[in-house]
Amino acid sequence: QVQLVESGGGLVQPGGSLRLSCAASGIIDTTIAMGWYRQAPLKGRELVAVITSNGITNYADSVKGRFTISRDSAKNTINLQMNGLKPEDTAVYYCNARVVVTKNYRPNDFWGQGTQVTVSS
Protein backbone atom coordinates (compact mmCIF):
# COMPACT_ATOMS: atom_id res chain seq x y z
CA GLN A 1 0.00 0.00 0.00
CA VAL A 2 3.01 2.28 0.54
CA GLN A 3 5.87 2.36 -1.91
CA LEU A 4 9.19 4.17 -1.52
CA VAL A 5 11.46 4.79 -4.49
CA GLU A 6 15.02 6.04 -3.98
CA SER A 7 17.27 7.72 -6.49
CA GLY A 8 20.54 9.62 -6.66
CA GLY A 9 23.14 7.06 -5.66
CA GLY A 10 26.37 6.55 -7.53
CA LEU A 11 30.15 6.59 -7.46
CA VAL A 12 31.99 9.69 -6.24
CA GLN A 13 35.50 10.55 -5.12
CA PRO A 14 36.27 11.46 -1.51
CA GLY A 15 35.17 15.00 -0.79
CA GLY A 16 32.44 14.86 -3.40
CA SER A 17 28.70 15.31 -3.03
CA LEU A 18 25.55 13.39 -3.81
CA ARG A 19 21.87 14.12 -3.32
CA LEU A 20 19.53 11.23 -2.59
CA SER A 21 15.78 11.46 -3.04
CA CYS A 22 12.95 9.25 -1.86
CA ALA A 23 9.39 9.56 -3.10
CA ALA A 24 6.57 7.96 -1.14
CA SER A 25 3.32 6.92 -2.74
CA GLY A 26 0.18 5.16 -1.60
CA ILE A 27 -2.68 5.78 0.77
CA ILE A 28 -1.38 7.04 4.11
CA ASP A 29 -3.39 8.38 7.01
CA THR A 30 -0.49 9.88 8.95
CA THR A 31 3.24 10.08 8.36
CA ILE A 32 5.10 9.99 11.65
CA ALA A 33 8.62 10.25 10.30
CA MET A 34 10.79 9.53 7.30
CA GLY A 35 14.48 8.93 7.17
CA TRP A 36 17.55 7.35 5.69
CA TYR A 37 19.41 4.28 6.88
CA ARG A 38 22.48 2.63 5.44
CA GLN A 39 24.11 -0.76 5.46
CA ALA A 40 27.70 -1.50 4.55
CA PRO A 41 28.96 -5.02 3.74
CA LEU A 42 29.19 -7.20 6.84
CA LYS A 43 27.55 -4.51 8.96
CA GLY A 44 24.08 -3.96 10.29
CA ARG A 45 21.69 -1.30 9.13
CA GLU A 46 22.28 2.02 10.88
CA LEU A 47 20.32 5.23 11.09
CA VAL A 48 21.75 8.13 9.10
CA ALA A 49 19.13 10.86 9.44
CA VAL A 50 15.43 11.21 10.22
CA ILE A 51 12.87 13.97 9.99
CA THR A 52 9.57 13.92 11.86
CA SER A 53 6.22 15.16 10.67
CA ASN A 54 6.75 18.43 12.55
CA GLY A 55 10.18 19.00 11.02
CA ILE A 56 12.45 17.82 13.83
CA THR A 57 15.66 16.29 12.50
CA ASN A 58 18.22 13.93 13.98
CA TYR A 59 21.53 12.73 12.58
CA ALA A 60 24.08 10.07 13.27
CA ASP A 61 27.16 11.60 14.87
CA SER A 62 29.29 10.42 11.96
CA VAL A 63 27.41 12.57 9.44
CA LYS A 64 26.62 15.71 11.44
CA GLY A 65 27.79 18.81 9.63
CA ARG A 66 28.09 16.96 6.32
CA PHE A 67 24.62 15.57 5.58
CA THR A 68 21.31 17.43 5.54
CA ILE A 69 17.88 15.83 5.43
CA SER A 70 14.90 17.76 4.12
CA ARG A 71 11.27 17.11 3.31
CA ASP A 72 8.97 18.30 0.58
CA SER A 73 5.55 17.89 2.17
CA ALA A 74 3.65 18.76 -0.99
CA LYS A 75 5.25 15.89 -2.88
CA ASN A 76 5.77 13.57 0.12
CA THR A 77 9.45 13.38 -0.72
CA ILE A 78 12.58 13.48 1.39
CA ASN A 79 16.10 14.32 0.30
CA LEU A 80 19.53 13.71 1.73
CA GLN A 81 22.22 16.15 0.67
CA MET A 82 25.58 14.50 1.29
CA ASN A 83 28.67 16.71 1.22
CA GLY A 84 32.26 15.96 2.06
CA LEU A 85 31.78 12.27 1.38
CA LYS A 86 34.25 9.82 2.86
CA PRO A 87 35.08 6.21 1.93
CA GLU A 88 33.41 5.07 5.14
CA ASP A 89 30.13 6.46 3.82
CA THR A 90 30.08 3.67 1.24
CA ALA A 91 26.92 1.65 1.75
CA VAL A 92 23.50 0.86 0.42
CA TYR A 93 21.20 3.66 1.53
CA TYR A 94 17.59 2.81 2.32
CA CYS A 95 14.65 5.16 2.62
CA ASN A 96 12.30 4.53 5.54
CA ALA A 97 8.81 5.78 6.27
CA ARG A 98 7.01 5.22 9.56
CA VAL A 99 3.34 5.70 8.85
CA VAL A 100 -0.15 4.98 10.05
CA VAL A 101 -1.92 3.55 7.03
CA THR A 102 -5.37 3.35 8.63
CA LYS A 103 -6.52 5.67 11.39
CA ASN A 104 -6.20 4.19 14.91
CA TYR A 105 -4.05 1.30 13.69
CA ARG A 106 -0.48 0.81 14.86
CA PRO A 107 2.34 2.43 12.89
CA ASN A 108 4.25 0.43 10.32
CA ASP A 109 7.66 0.85 8.75
CA PHE A 110 8.06 0.75 4.99
CA TRP A 111 11.36 0.52 3.16
CA GLY A 112 12.69 1.32 -0.26
CA GLN A 113 14.81 -1.12 -2.19
CA GLY A 114 18.01 0.82 -1.57
CA THR A 115 20.47 2.80 -3.63
CA GLN A 116 24.23 2.21 -3.71
CA VAL A 117 26.60 4.98 -2.68
CA THR A 118 30.29 4.31 -3.30
CA VAL A 119 33.02 6.75 -2.27
CA SER A 120 36.38 5.80 -3.72
CA SER A 121 39.44 7.24 -5.44
PDB file of C-alpha atoms in Angstrom:
ATOM      1  CA  GLN A   1       0.000   0.000   0.000  1.00  0.00           C
ATOM      2  CA  VAL A   2       3.007   2.282   0.542  1.00  0.00           C
ATOM      3  CA  GLN A   3       5.869   2.360  -1.907  1.00  0.00           C
ATOM      4  CA  LEU A   4       9.188   4.172  -1.523  1.00  0.00           C
ATOM      5  CA  VAL A   5      11.456   4.791  -4.489  1.00  0.00           C
ATOM      6  CA  GLU A   6      15.022   6.038  -3.979  1.00  0.00           C
ATOM      7  CA  SER A   7      17.268   7.721  -6.494  1.00  0.00           C
ATOM      8  CA  GLY A   8      20.540   9.615  -6.660  1.00  0.00           C
ATOM      9  CA  GLY A   9      23.142   7.058  -5.660  1.00  0.00           C
ATOM     10  CA  GLY A  10      26.365   6.546  -7.530  1.00  0.00           C
ATOM     11  CA  LEU A  11      30.151   6.587  -7.459  1.00  0.00           C
ATOM     12  CA  VAL A  12      31.988   9.686  -6.237  1.00  0.00           C
ATOM     13  CA  GLN A  13      35.497  10.547  -5.118  1.00  0.00           C
ATOM     14  CA  PRO A  14      36.270  11.457  -1.512  1.00  0.00           C
ATOM     15  CA  GLY A  15      35.167  14.998  -0.792  1.00  0.00           C
ATOM     16  CA  GLY A  16      32.442  14.859  -3.404  1.00  0.00           C
ATOM     17  CA  SER A  17      28.703  15.306  -3.026  1.00  0.00           C
ATOM     18  CA  LEU A  18      25.546  13.387  -3.809  1.00  0.00           C
ATOM     19  CA  ARG A  19      21.872  14.116  -3.320  1.00  0.00           C
ATOM     20  CA  LEU A  20      19.528  11.230  -2.592  1.00  0.00           C
ATOM     21  CA  SER A  21      15.781  11.464  -3.039  1.00  0.00           C
ATOM     22  CA  CYS A  22      12.947   9.253  -1.862  1.00  0.00           C
ATOM     23  CA  ALA A  23       9.391   9.561  -3.105  1.00  0.00           C
ATOM     24  CA  ALA A  24       6.571   7.958  -1.144  1.00  0.00           C
ATOM     25  CA  SER A  25       3.316   6.917  -2.737  1.00  0.00           C
ATOM     26  CA  GLY A  26       0.180   5.157  -1.600  1.00  0.00           C
ATOM     27  CA  ILE A  27      -2.676   5.776   0.769  1.00  0.00           C
ATOM     28  CA  ILE A  28      -1.375   7.038   4.113  1.00  0.00           C
ATOM     29  CA  ASP A  29      -3.391   8.381   7.006  1.00  0.00           C
ATOM     30  CA  THR A  30      -0.487   9.881   8.950  1.00  0.00           C
ATOM     31  CA  THR A  31       3.242  10.077   8.355  1.00  0.00           C
ATOM     32  CA  ILE A  32       5.096   9.993  11.653  1.00  0.00           C
ATOM     33  CA  ALA A  33       8.623  10.246  10.297  1.00  0.00           C
ATOM     34  CA  MET A  34      10.788   9.534   7.299  1.00  0.00           C
ATOM     35  CA  GLY A  35      14.484   8.925   7.166  1.00  0.00           C
ATOM     36  CA  TRP A  36      17.549   7.351   5.694  1.00  0.00           C
ATOM     37  CA  TYR A  37      19.412   4.282   6.878  1.00  0.00           C
ATOM     38  CA  ARG A  38      22.484   2.634   5.442  1.00  0.00           C
ATOM     39  CA  GLN A  39      24.105  -0.761   5.463  1.00  0.00           C
ATOM     40  CA  ALA A  40      27.704  -1.503   4.549  1.00  0.00           C
ATOM     41  CA  PRO A  41      28.959  -5.016   3.742  1.00  0.00           C
ATOM     42  CA  LEU A  42      29.193  -7.199   6.839  1.00  0.00           C
ATOM     43  CA  LYS A  43      27.550  -4.514   8.963  1.00  0.00           C
ATOM     44  CA  GLY A  44      24.075  -3.956  10.287  1.00  0.00           C
ATOM     45  CA  ARG A  45      21.687  -1.302   9.127  1.00  0.00           C
ATOM     46  CA  GLU A  46      22.281   2.023  10.880  1.00  0.00           C
ATOM     47  CA  LEU A  47      20.322   5.231  11.090  1.00  0.00           C
ATOM     48  CA  VAL A  48      21.746   8.133   9.101  1.00  0.00           C
ATOM     49  CA  ALA A  49      19.130  10.860   9.437  1.00  0.00           C
ATOM     50  CA  VAL A  50      15.434  11.206  10.215  1.00  0.00           C
ATOM     51  CA  ILE A  51      12.873  13.967   9.993  1.00  0.00           C
ATOM     52  CA  THR A  52       9.573  13.915  11.855  1.00  0.00           C
ATOM     53  CA  SER A  53       6.217  15.162  10.673  1.00  0.00           C
ATOM     54  CA  ASN A  54       6.749  18.429  12.551  1.00  0.00           C
ATOM     55  CA  GLY A  55      10.175  19.003  11.024  1.00  0.00           C
ATOM     56  CA  ILE A  56      12.447  17.820  13.827  1.00  0.00           C
ATOM     57  CA  THR A  57      15.664  16.286  12.501  1.00  0.00           C
ATOM     58  CA  ASN A  58      18.215  13.932  13.979  1.00  0.00           C
ATOM     59  CA  TYR A  59      21.527  12.728  12.580  1.00  0.00           C
ATOM     60  CA  ALA A  60      24.082  10.073  13.273  1.00  0.00           C
ATOM     61  CA  ASP A  61      27.164  11.600  14.868  1.00  0.00           C
ATOM     62  CA  SER A  62      29.288  10.423  11.961  1.00  0.00           C
ATOM     63  CA  VAL A  63      27.407  12.572   9.437  1.00  0.00           C
ATOM     64  CA  LYS A  64      26.618  15.708  11.438  1.00  0.00           C
ATOM     65  CA  GLY A  65      27.792  18.806   9.626  1.00  0.00           C
ATOM     66  CA  ARG A  66      28.094  16.955   6.320  1.00  0.00           C
ATOM     67  CA  PHE A  67      24.618  15.574   5.576  1.00  0.00           C
ATOM     68  CA  THR A  68      21.315  17.427   5.540  1.00  0.00           C
ATOM     69  CA  ILE A  69      17.879  15.829   5.428  1.00  0.00           C
ATOM     70  CA  SER A  70      14.903  17.764   4.115  1.00  0.00           C
ATOM     71  CA  ARG A  71      11.271  17.108   3.312  1.00  0.00           C
ATOM     72  CA  ASP A  72       8.967  18.298   0.580  1.00  0.00           C
ATOM     73  CA  SER A  73       5.551  17.890   2.169  1.00  0.00           C
ATOM     74  CA  ALA A  74       3.654  18.759  -0.990  1.00  0.00           C
ATOM     75  CA  LYS A  75       5.252  15.886  -2.884  1.00  0.00           C
ATOM     76  CA  ASN A  76       5.772  13.570   0.121  1.00  0.00           C
ATOM     77  CA  THR A  77       9.449  13.378  -0.725  1.00  0.00           C
ATOM     78  CA  ILE A  78      12.584  13.485   1.390  1.00  0.00           C
ATOM     79  CA  ASN A  79      16.098  14.316   0.303  1.00  0.00           C
ATOM     80  CA  LEU A  80      19.534  13.706   1.727  1.00  0.00           C
ATOM     81  CA  GLN A  81      22.217  16.150   0.673  1.00  0.00           C
ATOM     82  CA  MET A  82      25.578  14.498   1.293  1.00  0.00           C
ATOM     83  CA  ASN A  83      28.668  16.705   1.216  1.00  0.00           C
ATOM     84  CA  GLY A  84      32.261  15.957   2.056  1.00  0.00           C
ATOM     85  CA  LEU A  85      31.778  12.268   1.382  1.00  0.00           C
ATOM     86  CA  LYS A  86      34.250   9.815   2.865  1.00  0.00           C
ATOM     87  CA  PRO A  87      35.079   6.214   1.929  1.00  0.00           C
ATOM     88  CA  GLU A  88      33.414   5.069   5.139  1.00  0.00           C
ATOM     89  CA  ASP A  89      30.125   6.461   3.820  1.00  0.00           C
ATOM     90  CA  THR A  90      30.082   3.673   1.238  1.00  0.00           C
ATOM     91  CA  ALA A  91      26.917   1.648   1.751  1.00  0.00           C
ATOM     92  CA  VAL A  92      23.497   0.859   0.421  1.00  0.00           C
ATOM     93  CA  TYR A  93      21.198   3.657   1.526  1.00  0.00           C
ATOM     94  CA  TYR A  94      17.588   2.814   2.323  1.00  0.00           C
ATOM     95  CA  CYS A  95      14.653   5.160   2.622  1.00  0.00           C
ATOM     96  CA  ASN A  96      12.295   4.529   5.536  1.00  0.00           C
ATOM     97  CA  ALA A  97       8.815   5.783   6.274  1.00  0.00           C
ATOM     98  CA  ARG A  98       7.013   5.217   9.557  1.00  0.00           C
ATOM     99  CA  VAL A  99       3.340   5.701   8.853  1.00  0.00           C
ATOM    100  CA  VAL A 100      -0.147   4.976  10.046  1.00  0.00           C
ATOM    101  CA  VAL A 101      -1.917   3.548   7.035  1.00  0.00           C
ATOM    102  CA  THR A 102      -5.370   3.347   8.625  1.00  0.00           C
ATOM    103  CA  LYS A 103      -6.518   5.668  11.390  1.00  0.00           C
ATOM    104  CA  ASN A 104      -6.202   4.187  14.908  1.00  0.00           C
ATOM    105  CA  TYR A 105      -4.053   1.303  13.692  1.00  0.00           C
ATOM    106  CA  ARG A 106      -0.483   0.814  14.857  1.00  0.00           C
ATOM    107  CA  PRO A 107       2.338   2.432  12.888  1.00  0.00           C
ATOM    108  CA  ASN A 108       4.250   0.433  10.319  1.00  0.00           C
ATOM    109  CA  ASP A 109       7.660   0.849   8.753  1.00  0.00           C
ATOM    110  CA  PHE A 110       8.061   0.746   4.989  1.00  0.00           C
ATOM    111  CA  TRP A 111      11.362   0.523   3.163  1.00  0.00           C
ATOM    112  CA  GLY A 112      12.685   1.319  -0.263  1.00  0.00           C
ATOM    113  CA  GLN A 113      14.810  -1.124  -2.194  1.00  0.00           C
ATOM    114  CA  GLY A 114      18.009   0.823  -1.566  1.00  0.00           C
ATOM    115  CA  THR A 115      20.473   2.795  -3.633  1.00  0.00           C
ATOM    116  CA  GLN A 116      24.226   2.213  -3.714  1.00  0.00           C
ATOM    117  CA  VAL A 117      26.601   4.982  -2.676  1.00  0.00           C
ATOM    118  CA  THR A 118      30.287   4.309  -3.296  1.00  0.00           C
ATOM    119  CA  VAL A 119      33.017   6.749  -2.275  1.00  0.00           C
ATOM    120  CA  SER A 120      36.383   5.799  -3.715  1.00  0.00           C
ATOM    121  CA  SER A 121      39.441   7.240  -5.435  1.00  0.00           C
TER     122      SER A 121
END
